[in-house]
mmCIF file of C-alpha atoms in Angstrom:
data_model
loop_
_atom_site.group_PDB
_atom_site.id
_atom_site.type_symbol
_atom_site.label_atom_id
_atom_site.label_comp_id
_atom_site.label_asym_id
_atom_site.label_seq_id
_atom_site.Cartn_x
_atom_site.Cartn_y
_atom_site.Cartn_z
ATOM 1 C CA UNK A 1 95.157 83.922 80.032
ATOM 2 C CA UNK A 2 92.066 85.553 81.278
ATOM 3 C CA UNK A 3 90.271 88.489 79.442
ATOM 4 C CA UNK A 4 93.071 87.706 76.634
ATOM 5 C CA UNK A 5 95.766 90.527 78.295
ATOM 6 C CA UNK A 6 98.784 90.201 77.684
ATOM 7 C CA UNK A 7 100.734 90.351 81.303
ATOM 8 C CA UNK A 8 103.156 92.560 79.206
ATOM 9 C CA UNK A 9 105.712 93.193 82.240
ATOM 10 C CA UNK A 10 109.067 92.585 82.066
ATOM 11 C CA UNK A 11 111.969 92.382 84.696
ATOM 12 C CA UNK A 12 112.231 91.272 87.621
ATOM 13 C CA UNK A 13 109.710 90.965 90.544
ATOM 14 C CA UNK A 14 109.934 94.248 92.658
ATOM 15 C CA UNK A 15 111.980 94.338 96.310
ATOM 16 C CA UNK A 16 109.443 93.770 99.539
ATOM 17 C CA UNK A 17 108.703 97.119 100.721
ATOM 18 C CA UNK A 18 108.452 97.390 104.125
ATOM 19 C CA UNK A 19 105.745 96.012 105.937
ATOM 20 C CA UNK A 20 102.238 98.020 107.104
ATOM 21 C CA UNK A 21 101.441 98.386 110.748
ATOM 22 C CA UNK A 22 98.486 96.826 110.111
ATOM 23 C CA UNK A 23 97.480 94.023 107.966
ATOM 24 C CA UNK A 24 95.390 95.198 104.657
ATOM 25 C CA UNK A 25 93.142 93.679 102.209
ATOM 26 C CA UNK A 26 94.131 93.367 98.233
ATOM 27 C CA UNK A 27 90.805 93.406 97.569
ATOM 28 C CA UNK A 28 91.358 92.500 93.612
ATOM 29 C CA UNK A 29 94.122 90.854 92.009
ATOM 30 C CA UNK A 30 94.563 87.867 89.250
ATOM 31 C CA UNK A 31 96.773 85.227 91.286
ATOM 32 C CA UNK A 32 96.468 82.882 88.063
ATOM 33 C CA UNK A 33 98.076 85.395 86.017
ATOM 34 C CA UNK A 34 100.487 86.461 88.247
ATOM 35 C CA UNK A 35 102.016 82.842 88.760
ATOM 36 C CA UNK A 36 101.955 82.571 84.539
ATOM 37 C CA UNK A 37 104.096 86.127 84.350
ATOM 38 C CA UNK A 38 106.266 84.958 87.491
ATOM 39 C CA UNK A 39 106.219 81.290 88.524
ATOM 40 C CA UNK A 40 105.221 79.976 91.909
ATOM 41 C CA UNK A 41 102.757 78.121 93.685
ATOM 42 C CA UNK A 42 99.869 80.045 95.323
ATOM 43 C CA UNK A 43 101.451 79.407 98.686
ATOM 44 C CA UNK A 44 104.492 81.110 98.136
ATOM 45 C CA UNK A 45 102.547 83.946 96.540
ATOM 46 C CA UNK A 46 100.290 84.245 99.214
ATOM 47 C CA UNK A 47 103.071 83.757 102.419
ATOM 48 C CA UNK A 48 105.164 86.808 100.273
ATOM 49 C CA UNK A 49 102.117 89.074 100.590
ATOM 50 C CA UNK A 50 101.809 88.363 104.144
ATOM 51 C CA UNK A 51 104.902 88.829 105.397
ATOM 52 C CA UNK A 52 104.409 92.540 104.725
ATOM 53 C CA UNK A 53 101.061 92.500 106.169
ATOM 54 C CA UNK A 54 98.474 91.673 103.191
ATOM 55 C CA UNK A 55 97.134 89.003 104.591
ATOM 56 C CA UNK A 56 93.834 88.423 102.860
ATOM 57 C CA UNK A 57 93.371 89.038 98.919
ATOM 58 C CA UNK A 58 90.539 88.549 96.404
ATOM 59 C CA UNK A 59 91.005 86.057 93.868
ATOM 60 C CA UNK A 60 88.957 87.459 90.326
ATOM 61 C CA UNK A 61 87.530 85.431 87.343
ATOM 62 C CA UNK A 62 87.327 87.066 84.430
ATOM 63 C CA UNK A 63 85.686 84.268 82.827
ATOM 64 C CA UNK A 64 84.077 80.144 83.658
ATOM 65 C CA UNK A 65 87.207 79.152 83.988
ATOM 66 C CA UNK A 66 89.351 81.341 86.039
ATOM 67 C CA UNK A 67 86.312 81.973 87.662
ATOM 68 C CA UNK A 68 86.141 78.124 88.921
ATOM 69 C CA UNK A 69 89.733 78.227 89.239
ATOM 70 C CA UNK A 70 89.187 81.717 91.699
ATOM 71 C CA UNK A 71 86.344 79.806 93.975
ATOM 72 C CA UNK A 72 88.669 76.757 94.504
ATOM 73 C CA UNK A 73 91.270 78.634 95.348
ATOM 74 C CA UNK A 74 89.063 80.226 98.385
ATOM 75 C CA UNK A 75 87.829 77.125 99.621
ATOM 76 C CA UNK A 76 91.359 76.056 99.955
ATOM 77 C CA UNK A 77 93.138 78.978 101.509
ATOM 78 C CA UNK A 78 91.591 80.797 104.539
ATOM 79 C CA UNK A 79 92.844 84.073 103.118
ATOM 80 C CA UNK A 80 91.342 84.020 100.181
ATOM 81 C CA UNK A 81 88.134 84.746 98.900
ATOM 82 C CA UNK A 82 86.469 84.449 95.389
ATOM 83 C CA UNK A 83 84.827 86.685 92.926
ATOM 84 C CA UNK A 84 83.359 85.199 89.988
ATOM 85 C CA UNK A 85 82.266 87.089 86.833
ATOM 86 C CA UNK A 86 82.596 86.942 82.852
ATOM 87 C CA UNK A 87 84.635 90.584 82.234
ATOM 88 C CA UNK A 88 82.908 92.658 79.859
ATOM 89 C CA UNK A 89 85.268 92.464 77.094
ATOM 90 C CA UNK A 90 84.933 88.671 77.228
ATOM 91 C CA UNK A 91 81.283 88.767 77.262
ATOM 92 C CA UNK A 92 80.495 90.218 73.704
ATOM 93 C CA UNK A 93 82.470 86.727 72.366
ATOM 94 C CA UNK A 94 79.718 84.554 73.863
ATOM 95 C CA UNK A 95 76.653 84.557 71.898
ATOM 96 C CA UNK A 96 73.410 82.727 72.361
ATOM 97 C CA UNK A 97 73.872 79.177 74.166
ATOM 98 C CA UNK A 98 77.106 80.085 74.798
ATOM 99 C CA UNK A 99 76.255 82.972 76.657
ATOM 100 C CA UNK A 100 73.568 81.694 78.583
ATOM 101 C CA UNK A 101 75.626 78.546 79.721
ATOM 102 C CA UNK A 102 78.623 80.935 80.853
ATOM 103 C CA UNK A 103 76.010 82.859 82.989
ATOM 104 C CA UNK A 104 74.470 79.596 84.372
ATOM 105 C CA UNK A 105 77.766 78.476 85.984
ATOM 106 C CA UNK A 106 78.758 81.755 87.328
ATOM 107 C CA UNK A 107 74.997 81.928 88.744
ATOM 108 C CA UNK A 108 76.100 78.111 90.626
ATOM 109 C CA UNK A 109 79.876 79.237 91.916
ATOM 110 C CA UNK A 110 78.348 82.781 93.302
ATOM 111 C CA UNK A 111 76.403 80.220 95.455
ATOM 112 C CA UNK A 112 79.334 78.778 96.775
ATOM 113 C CA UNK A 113 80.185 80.503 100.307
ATOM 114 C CA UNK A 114 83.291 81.508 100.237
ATOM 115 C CA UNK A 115 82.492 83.254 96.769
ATOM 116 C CA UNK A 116 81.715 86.762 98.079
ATOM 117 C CA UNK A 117 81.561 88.826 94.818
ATOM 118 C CA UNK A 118 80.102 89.052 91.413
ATOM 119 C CA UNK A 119 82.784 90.516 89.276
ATOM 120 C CA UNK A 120 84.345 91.601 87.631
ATOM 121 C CA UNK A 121 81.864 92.636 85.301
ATOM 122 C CA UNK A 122 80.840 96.126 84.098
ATOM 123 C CA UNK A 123 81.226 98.212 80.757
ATOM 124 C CA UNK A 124 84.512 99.191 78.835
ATOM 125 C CA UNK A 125 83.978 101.559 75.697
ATOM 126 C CA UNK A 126 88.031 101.266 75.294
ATOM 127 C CA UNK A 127 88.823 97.948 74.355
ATOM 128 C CA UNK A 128 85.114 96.656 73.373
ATOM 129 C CA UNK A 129 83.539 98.924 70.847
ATOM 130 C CA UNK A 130 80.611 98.649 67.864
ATOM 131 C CA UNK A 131 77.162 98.884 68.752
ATOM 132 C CA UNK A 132 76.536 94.539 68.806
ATOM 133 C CA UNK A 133 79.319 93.975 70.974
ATOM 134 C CA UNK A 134 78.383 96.885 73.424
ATOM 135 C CA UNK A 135 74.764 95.752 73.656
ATOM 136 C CA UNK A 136 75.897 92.560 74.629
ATOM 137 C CA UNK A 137 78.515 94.000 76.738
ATOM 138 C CA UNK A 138 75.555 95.452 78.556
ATOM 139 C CA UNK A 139 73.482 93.158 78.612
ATOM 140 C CA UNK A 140 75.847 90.706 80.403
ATOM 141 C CA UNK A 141 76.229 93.701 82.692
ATOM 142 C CA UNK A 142 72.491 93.865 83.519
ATOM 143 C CA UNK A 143 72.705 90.000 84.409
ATOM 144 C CA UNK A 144 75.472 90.100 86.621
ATOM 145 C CA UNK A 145 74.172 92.798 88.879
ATOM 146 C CA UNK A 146 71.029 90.134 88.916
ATOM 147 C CA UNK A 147 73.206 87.121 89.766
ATOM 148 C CA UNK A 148 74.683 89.779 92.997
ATOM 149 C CA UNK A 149 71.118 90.940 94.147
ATOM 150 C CA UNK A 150 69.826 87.098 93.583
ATOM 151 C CA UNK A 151 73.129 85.741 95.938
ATOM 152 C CA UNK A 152 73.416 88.604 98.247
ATOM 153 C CA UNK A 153 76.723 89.331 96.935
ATOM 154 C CA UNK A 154 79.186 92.390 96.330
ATOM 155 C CA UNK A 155 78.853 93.412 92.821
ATOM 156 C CA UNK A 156 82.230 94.096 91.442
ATOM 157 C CA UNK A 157 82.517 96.732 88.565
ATOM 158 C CA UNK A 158 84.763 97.043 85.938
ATOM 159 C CA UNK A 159 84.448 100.874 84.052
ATOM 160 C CA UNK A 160 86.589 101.862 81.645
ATOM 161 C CA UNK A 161 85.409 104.922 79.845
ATOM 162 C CA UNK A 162 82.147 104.202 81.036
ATOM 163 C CA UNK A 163 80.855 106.168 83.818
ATOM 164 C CA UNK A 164 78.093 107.560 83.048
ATOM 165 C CA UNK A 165 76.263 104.468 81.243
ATOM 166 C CA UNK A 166 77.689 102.458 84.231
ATOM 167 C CA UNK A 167 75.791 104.757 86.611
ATOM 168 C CA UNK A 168 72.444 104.481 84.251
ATOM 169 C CA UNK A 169 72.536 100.578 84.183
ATOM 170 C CA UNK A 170 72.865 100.245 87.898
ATOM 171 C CA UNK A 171 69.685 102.770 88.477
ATOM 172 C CA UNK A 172 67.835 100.941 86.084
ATOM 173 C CA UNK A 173 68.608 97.729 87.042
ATOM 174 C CA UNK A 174 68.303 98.824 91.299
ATOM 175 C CA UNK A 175 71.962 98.140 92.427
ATOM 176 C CA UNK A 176 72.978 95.316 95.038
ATOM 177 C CA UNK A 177 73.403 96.140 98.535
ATOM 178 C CA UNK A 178 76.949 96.785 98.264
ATOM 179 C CA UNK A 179 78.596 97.857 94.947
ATOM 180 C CA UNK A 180 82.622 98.360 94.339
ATOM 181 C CA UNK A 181 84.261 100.190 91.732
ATOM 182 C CA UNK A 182 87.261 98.571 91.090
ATOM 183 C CA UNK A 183 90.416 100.031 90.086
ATOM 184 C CA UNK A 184 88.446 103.294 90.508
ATOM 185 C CA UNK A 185 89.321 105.719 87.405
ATOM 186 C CA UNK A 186 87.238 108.395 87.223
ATOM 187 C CA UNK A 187 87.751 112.225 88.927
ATOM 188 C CA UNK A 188 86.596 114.071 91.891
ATOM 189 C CA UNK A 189 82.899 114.754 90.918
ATOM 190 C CA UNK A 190 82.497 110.873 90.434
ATOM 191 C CA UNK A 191 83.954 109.820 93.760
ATOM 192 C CA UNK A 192 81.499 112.138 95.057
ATOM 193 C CA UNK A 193 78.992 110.516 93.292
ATOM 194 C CA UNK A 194 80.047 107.685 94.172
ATOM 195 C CA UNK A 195 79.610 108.142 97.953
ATOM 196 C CA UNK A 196 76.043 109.955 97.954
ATOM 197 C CA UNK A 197 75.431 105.823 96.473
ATOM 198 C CA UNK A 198 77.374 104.748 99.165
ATOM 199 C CA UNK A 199 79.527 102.658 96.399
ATOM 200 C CA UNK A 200 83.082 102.190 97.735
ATOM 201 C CA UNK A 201 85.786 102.548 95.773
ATOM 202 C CA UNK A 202 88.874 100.378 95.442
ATOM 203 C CA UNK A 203 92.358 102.676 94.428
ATOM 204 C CA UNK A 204 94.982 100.117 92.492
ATOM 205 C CA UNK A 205 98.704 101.327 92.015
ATOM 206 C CA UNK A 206 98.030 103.478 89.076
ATOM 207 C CA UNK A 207 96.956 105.998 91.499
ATOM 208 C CA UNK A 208 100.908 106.401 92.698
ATOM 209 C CA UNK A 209 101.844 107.374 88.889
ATOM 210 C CA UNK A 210 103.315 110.934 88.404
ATOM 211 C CA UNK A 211 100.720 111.784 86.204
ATOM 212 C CA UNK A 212 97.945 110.167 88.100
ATOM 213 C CA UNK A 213 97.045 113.663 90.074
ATOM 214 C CA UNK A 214 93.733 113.350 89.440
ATOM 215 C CA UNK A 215 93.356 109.582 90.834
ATOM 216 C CA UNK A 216 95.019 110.898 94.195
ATOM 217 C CA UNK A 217 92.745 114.053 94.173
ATOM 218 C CA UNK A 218 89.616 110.933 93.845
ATOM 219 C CA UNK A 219 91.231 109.199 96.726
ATOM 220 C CA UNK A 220 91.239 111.930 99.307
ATOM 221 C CA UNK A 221 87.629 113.544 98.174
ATOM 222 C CA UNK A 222 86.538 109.595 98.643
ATOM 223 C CA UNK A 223 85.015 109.342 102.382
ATOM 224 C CA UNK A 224 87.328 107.054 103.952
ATOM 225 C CA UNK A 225 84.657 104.344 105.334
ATOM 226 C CA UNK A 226 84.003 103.669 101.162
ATOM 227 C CA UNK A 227 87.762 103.264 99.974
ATOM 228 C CA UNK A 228 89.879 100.080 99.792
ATOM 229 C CA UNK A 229 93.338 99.158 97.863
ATOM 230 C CA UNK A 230 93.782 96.729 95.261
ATOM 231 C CA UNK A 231 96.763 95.683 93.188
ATOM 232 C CA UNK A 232 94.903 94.618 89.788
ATOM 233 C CA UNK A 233 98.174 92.234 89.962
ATOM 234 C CA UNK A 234 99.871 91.839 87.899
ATOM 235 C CA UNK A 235 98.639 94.961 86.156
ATOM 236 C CA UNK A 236 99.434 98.276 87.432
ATOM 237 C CA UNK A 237 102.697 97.994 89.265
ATOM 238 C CA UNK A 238 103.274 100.983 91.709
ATOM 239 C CA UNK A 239 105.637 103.877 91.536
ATOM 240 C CA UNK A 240 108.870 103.250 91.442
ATOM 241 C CA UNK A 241 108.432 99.763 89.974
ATOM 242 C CA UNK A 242 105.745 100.326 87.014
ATOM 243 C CA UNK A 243 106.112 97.876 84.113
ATOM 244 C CA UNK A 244 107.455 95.239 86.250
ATOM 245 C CA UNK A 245 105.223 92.607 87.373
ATOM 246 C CA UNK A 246 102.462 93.272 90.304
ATOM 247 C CA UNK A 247 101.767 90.965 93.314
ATOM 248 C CA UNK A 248 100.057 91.649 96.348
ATOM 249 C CA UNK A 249 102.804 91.971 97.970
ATOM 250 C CA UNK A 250 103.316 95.316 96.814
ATOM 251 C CA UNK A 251 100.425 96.791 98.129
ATOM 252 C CA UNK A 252 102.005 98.924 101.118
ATOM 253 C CA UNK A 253 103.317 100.952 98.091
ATOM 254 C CA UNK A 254 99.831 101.710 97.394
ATOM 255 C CA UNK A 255 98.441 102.239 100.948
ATOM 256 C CA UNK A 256 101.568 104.474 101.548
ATOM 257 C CA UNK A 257 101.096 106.714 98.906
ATOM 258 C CA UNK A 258 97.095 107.181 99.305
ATOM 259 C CA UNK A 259 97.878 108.027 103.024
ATOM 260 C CA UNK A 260 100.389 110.764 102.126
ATOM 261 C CA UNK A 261 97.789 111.818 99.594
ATOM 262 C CA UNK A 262 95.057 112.091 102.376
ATOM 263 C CA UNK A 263 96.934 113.557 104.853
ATOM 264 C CA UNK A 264 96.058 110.439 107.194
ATOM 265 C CA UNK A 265 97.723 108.451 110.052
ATOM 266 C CA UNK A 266 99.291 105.169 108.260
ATOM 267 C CA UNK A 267 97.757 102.950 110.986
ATOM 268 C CA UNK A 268 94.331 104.671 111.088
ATOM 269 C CA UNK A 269 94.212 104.249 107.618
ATOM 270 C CA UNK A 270 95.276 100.654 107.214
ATOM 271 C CA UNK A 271 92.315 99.933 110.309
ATOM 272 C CA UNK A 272 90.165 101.557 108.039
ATOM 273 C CA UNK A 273 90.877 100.212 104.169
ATOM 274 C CA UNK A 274 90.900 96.384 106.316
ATOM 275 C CA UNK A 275 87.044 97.043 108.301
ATOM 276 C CA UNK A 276 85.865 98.439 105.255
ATOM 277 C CA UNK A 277 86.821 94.740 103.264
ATOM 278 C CA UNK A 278 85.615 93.071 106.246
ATOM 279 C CA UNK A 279 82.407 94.990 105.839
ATOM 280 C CA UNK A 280 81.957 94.588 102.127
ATOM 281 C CA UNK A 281 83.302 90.751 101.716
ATOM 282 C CA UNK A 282 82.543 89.383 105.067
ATOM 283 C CA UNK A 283 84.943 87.793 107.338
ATOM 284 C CA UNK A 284 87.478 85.497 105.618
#
């Protein structure tokens, strides 16, 4: 199971909502754990999301082998691409050959081309903690963003509790051309941060929780030509349906809620959250 979550939802898959006006980008989700918390094949999981117009995801490794498993999946579906990383709280396990053998296959699938990302990798001071297992947290960090500069490739970023050591790492290091935060979690002052980087920022379904004011307040100080939606799937289940299990299908719920937020068209924004993929990932 990658990065050693627990799926931890329960119940049964959510209803289809109803369908966006224009077709939309998940731009992260876990199809490997979503078919172990609700069976299926990747077909069926992939027809469901696109009958409500998310036609085009982003398969995430965590780790070698969901990461292989992610870039296989791309070259076999057209609406899938690939991004290929070992997730910071895996990376402190690997030590010394290990570690350097881990890297040295995600450095070979980020040259396959329909791999468009390097993620997702980044820093986490919730679940990884102690100074060892931080350095090497970081370090892996600090050769990630050097596999995505190396392969001309997105550079995927996991922070949790992490800002502003995410922010130093990526000025030391010089950050790839195009940087996402994913599952973006921090407040206002960041996402203005943020876009004076010109990092874009992906919103997942958290940001439709009641108490999630301060995601939504994020979202609509974000410029609009740096935001996308992801699902996180099958984490993160939007409002109404949280703690059931997530699928890209329910991303409308997301896109819905984020235009209500910003006070935007539904159609303009859905143009908008798909060029802005397009621009970051390529074209499928």
């Amino acid at each position: 199971m990658a990065n050693k979550r627990s799926h931890g939802r329960a119940g049964d898959p959510p209803p289809l909502p109803e369908a966006l006006p224009v077709p939309v980008v998940d731009n992260h989700t876990h199809l490997d754990i979503v078919l172990d918390a609700v069976p299926g094949t990747p077909e069926e999981a992939l027809a469901k999301a696109a009958s409500v117009g998310i036609d085009r995801v982003v398969q995430v490794g965590v780790d070698v082998a969901s990461s292989r498993w992610s870039a296989d999946l791309a070259d076999a579906h057209p609406g899938v691409l690939a991004a290929v990383a070992v997730h910071p709280n895996e990376a402190p396990m690997l030590i010394g050959e290990r570690f350097e053998a881990a890297l040295a296959e995600i450095d070979e699938l980020a040259s396959r081309p329909r791999v468009r990302a390097v993620g997702e990798t980044g820093m986490d001071f919730f679940r990884t903690q102690g100074s060892d297992e931080l350095a090497r947290q970081e370090l892996s960090f600090r050769r990630h963003i050097d596999i995505a500069k190396r392969h001309d490739l997105a550079l995927m970023i996991h922070d949790r509790d992490a800002h502003d050591d995410v922010f130093r790492v990526l000025a030391e290091e010089g950050a790839p051309r195009t940087v996402v935060f994913h599952c973006y979690s921090g407040d206002v002052s960041m996402a203005h941060k943020c876009a004076e980087h010109g990092y874009y920022m992906s919103f997942a379904g958290n940001s439709t929780f009641a108490k999630a004011q301060n995601l939504r307040d994020a979202a609509t100080a974000a410029p609009r030509d740096l935001l996308l939606v992801e699902t996180d799937a099958p984490f993160l289940t939007p409002s109404p349906y949280r703690g059931r299990p997530n699928a890209s299908y329910l991303v409308p719920l997301t896109v819905r809620a984020l235009a209500e937020a910003r006070g935007e068209d539904l159609t303009e924004l859905c143009t908008a959250l798909s060029d802005n993929s397009e621009r970051v990932y390529g074209p499928w």
